[in-house]
PDB file of C-alpha atoms in Angstrom:
ATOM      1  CA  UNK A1174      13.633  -3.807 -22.421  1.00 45.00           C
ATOM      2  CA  UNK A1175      15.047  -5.118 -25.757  1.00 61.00           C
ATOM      3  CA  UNK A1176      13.979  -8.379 -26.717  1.00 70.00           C
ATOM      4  CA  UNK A1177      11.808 -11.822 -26.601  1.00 65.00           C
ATOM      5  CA  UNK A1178      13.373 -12.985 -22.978  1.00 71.00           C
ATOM      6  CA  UNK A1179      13.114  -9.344 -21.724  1.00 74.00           C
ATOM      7  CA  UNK A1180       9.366  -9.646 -22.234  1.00 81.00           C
ATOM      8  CA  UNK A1181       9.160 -13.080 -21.248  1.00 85.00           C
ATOM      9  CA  UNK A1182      10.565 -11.997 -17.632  1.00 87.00           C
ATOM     10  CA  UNK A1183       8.436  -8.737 -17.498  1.00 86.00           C
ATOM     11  CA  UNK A1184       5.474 -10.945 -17.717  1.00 90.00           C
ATOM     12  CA  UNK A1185       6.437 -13.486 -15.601  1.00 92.00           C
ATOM     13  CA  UNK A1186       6.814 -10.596 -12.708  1.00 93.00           C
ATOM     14  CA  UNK A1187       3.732  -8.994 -13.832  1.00 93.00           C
ATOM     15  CA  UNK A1188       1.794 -12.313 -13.261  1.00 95.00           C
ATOM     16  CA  UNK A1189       3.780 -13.058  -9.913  1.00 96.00           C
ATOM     17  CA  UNK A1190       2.680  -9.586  -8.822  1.00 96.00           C
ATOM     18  CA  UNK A1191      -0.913  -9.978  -9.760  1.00 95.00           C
ATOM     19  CA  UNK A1192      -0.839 -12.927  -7.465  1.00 96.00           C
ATOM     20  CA  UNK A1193       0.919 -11.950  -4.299  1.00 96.00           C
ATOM     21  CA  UNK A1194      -1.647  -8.705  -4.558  1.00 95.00           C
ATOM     22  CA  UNK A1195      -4.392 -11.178  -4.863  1.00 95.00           C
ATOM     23  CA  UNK A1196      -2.922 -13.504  -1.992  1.00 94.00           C
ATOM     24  CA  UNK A1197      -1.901 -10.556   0.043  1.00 94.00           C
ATOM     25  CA  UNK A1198      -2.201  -7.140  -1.101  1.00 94.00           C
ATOM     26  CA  UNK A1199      -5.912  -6.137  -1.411  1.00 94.00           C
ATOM     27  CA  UNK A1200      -6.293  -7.614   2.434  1.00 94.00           C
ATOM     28  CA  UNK A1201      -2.953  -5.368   3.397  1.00 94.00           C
ATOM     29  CA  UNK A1202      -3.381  -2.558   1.528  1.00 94.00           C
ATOM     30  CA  UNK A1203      -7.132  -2.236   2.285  1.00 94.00           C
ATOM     31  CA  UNK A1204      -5.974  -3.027   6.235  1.00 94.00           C
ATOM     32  CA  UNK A1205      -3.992   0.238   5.659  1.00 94.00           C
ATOM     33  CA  UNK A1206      -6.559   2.041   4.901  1.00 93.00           C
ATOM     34  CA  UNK A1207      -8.410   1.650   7.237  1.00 93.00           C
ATOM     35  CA  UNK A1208      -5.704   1.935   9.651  1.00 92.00           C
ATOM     36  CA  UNK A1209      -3.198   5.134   9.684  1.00 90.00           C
ATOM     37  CA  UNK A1210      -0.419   3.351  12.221  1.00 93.00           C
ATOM     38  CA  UNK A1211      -0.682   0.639   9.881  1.00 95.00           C
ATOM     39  CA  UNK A1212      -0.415   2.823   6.989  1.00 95.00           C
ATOM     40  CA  UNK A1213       2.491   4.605   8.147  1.00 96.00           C
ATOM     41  CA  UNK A1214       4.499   1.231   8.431  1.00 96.00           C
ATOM     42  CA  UNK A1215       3.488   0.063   4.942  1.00 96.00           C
ATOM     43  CA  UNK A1216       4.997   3.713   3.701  1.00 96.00           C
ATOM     44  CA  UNK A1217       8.052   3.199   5.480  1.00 97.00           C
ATOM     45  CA  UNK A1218       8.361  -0.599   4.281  1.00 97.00           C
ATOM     46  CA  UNK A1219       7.670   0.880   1.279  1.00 96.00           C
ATOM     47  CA  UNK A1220      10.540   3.282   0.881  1.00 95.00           C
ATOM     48  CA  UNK A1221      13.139   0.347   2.160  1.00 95.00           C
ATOM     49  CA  UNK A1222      11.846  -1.830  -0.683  1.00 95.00           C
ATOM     50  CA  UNK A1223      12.575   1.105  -3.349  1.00 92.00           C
ATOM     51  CA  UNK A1224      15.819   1.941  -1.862  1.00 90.00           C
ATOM     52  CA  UNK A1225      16.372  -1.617  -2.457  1.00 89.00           C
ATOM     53  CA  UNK A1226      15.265  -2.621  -5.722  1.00 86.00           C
ATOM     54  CA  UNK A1227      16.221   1.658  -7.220  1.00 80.00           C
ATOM     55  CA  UNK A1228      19.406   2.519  -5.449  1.00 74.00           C
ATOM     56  CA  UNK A1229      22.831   2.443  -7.737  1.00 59.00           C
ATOM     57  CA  UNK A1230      20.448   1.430 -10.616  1.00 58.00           C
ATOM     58  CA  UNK A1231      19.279   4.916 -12.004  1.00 57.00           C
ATOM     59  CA  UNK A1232      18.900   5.004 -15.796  1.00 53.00           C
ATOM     60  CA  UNK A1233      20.142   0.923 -16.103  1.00 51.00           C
ATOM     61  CA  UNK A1234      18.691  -0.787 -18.584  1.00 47.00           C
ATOM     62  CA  UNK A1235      19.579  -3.946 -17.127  1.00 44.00           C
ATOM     63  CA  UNK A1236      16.945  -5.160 -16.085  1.00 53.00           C
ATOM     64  CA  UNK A1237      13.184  -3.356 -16.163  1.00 71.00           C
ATOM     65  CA  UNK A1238      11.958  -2.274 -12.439  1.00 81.00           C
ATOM     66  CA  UNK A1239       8.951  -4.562 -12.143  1.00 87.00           C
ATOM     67  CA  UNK A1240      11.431  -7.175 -12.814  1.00 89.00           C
ATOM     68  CA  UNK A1241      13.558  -6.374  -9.828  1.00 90.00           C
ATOM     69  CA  UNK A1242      10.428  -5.713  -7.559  1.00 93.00           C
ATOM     70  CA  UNK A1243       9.200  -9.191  -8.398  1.00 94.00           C
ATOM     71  CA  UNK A1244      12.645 -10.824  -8.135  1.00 93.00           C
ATOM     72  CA  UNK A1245      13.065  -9.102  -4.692  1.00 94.00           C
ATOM     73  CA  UNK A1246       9.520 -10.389  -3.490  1.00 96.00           C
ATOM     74  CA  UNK A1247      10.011 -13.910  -4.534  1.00 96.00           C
ATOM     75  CA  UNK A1248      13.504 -13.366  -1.836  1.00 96.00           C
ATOM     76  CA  UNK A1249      11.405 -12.346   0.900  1.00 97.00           C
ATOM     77  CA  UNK A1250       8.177 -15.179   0.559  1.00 97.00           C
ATOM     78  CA  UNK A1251      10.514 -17.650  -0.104  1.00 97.00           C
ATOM     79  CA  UNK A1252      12.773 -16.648   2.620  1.00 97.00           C
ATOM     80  CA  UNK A1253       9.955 -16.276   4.964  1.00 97.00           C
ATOM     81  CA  UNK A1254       8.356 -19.569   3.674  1.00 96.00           C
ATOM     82  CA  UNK A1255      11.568 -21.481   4.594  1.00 97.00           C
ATOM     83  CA  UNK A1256      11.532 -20.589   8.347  1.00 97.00           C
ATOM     84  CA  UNK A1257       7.480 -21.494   8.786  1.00 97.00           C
ATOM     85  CA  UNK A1258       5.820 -17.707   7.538  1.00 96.00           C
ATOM     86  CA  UNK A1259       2.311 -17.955   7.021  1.00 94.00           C
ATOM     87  CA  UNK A1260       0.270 -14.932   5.240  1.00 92.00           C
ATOM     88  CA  UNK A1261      -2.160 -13.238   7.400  1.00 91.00           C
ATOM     89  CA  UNK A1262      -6.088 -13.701   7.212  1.00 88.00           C
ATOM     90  CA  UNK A1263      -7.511 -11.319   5.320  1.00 84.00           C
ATOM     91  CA  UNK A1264      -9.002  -9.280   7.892  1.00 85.00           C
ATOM     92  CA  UNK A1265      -8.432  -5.648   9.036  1.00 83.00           C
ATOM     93  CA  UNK A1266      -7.786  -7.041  12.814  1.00 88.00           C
ATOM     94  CA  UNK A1267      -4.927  -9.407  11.985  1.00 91.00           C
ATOM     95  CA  UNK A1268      -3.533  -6.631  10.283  1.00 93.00           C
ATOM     96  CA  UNK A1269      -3.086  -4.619  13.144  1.00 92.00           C
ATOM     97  CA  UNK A1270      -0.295  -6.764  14.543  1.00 92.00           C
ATOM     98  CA  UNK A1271       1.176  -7.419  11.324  1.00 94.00           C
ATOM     99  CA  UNK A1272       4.384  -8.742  10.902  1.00 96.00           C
ATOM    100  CA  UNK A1273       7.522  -8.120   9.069  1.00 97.00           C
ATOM    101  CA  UNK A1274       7.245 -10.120   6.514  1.00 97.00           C
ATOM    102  CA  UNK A1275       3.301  -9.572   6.010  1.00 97.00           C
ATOM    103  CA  UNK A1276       4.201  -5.581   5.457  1.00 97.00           C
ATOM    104  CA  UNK A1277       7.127  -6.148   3.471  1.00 97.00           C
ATOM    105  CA  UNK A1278       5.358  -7.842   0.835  1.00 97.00           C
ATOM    106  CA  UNK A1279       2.225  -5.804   1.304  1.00 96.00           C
ATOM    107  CA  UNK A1280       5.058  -3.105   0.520  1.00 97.00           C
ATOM    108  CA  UNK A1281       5.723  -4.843  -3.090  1.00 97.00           C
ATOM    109  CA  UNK A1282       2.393  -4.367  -3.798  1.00 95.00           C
ATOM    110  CA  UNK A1283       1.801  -0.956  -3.282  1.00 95.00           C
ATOM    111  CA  UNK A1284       5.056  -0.398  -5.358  1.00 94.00           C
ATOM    112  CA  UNK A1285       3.846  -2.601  -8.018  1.00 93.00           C
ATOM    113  CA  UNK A1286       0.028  -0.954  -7.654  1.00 89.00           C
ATOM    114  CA  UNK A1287       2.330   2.394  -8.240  1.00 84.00           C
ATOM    115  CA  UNK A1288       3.941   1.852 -11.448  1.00 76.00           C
ATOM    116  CA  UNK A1289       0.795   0.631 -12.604  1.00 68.00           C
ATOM    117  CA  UNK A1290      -0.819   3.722 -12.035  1.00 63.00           C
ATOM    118  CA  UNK A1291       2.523   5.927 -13.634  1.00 62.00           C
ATOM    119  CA  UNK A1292       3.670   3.114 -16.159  1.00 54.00           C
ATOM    120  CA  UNK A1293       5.791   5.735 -17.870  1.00 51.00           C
ATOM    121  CA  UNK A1294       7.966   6.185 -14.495  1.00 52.00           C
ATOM    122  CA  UNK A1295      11.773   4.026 -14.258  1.00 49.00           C
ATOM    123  CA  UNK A1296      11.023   3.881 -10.522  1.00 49.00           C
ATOM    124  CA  UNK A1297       7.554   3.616  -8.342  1.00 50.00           C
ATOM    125  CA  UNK A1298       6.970   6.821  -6.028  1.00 49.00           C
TER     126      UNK A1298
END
C-alpha cells in the first residue's frame, strides 16, 4: 500500500470484516467447530474464495488482499441480499443445513481471521 486512499480503503475493509465476523462469522465458524461435515465445507468454500480473490494477482501491488477479500464479500451479501438472503441464527443447528451463501461468507471470515493471525503473509492460507 502507498498512500492516504490506500489506507483509507484498507480500513474501510478491515471494519467491514470486523462486522460480517460479528454478524456472521463467530456463529459459522464456531458452528464449524463443532461440526466436521460442516467444517469440511467451510475449507472448501474457503479455498474457492482464495482462488478468487489470489489467482493471477501474485506479487500485485494493486490493491492490498484484505481489500479484495472485503470487496469480494460485499459482491456476495449484496448479491444474496438482492434475491431475499437472510443470515442464519446463530445457532450450531441452523448451521447444519447451511446454505451457500451463509458458508461463503463464513468463508471470508476465516480468510480474514487468517491474515490476521499471519499479517506478514500477501495471501491467507
Amino acid at each position: 500500500m502507498g498512500g492516504v486512499p490506500d489506507i483509507f480503503m484498507h480500513l474501510s475493509a478491515r471494519r467491514w470484516l470486523s462486522r460480517l465476523h460479528e454478524d456472521l462469522g463467530i456463529a459459522g465458524l464456531a458452528a464449524a467447530a463443532a461440526l466436521p461435515g460442516l467444517s469440511a465445507m467451510l475449507d472448501q468454500h474457503a479455498a474457492a474464495v482464495r482462488d478468487a480473490t489470489t489467482i493471477g494477482l501474485e506479487g500485485s501491488a494493486a490493491m492490498a488482499g484484505l481489500v479484495l477479500l472485503a470487496s469480494y464479500g460485499r459482491g456476495v451479501l449484496t448479491h444474496a441480499r438482492e434475491h431475499g438472503w437472510r443470515p442464519l441464527p446463530a445457532d450450531a443447528a441452523a448451521w447444519r443445513t447451511a446454505d451457500w451463501t451463509s458458508l461463503r461468507l463464513a468463508a471470508v471470515c476465516t480468510l480474514a481471521q487468517a491474515w490476521d493471525d499471519n499479517p506478514g503473509q500477501s495471501t491467507p492460507r
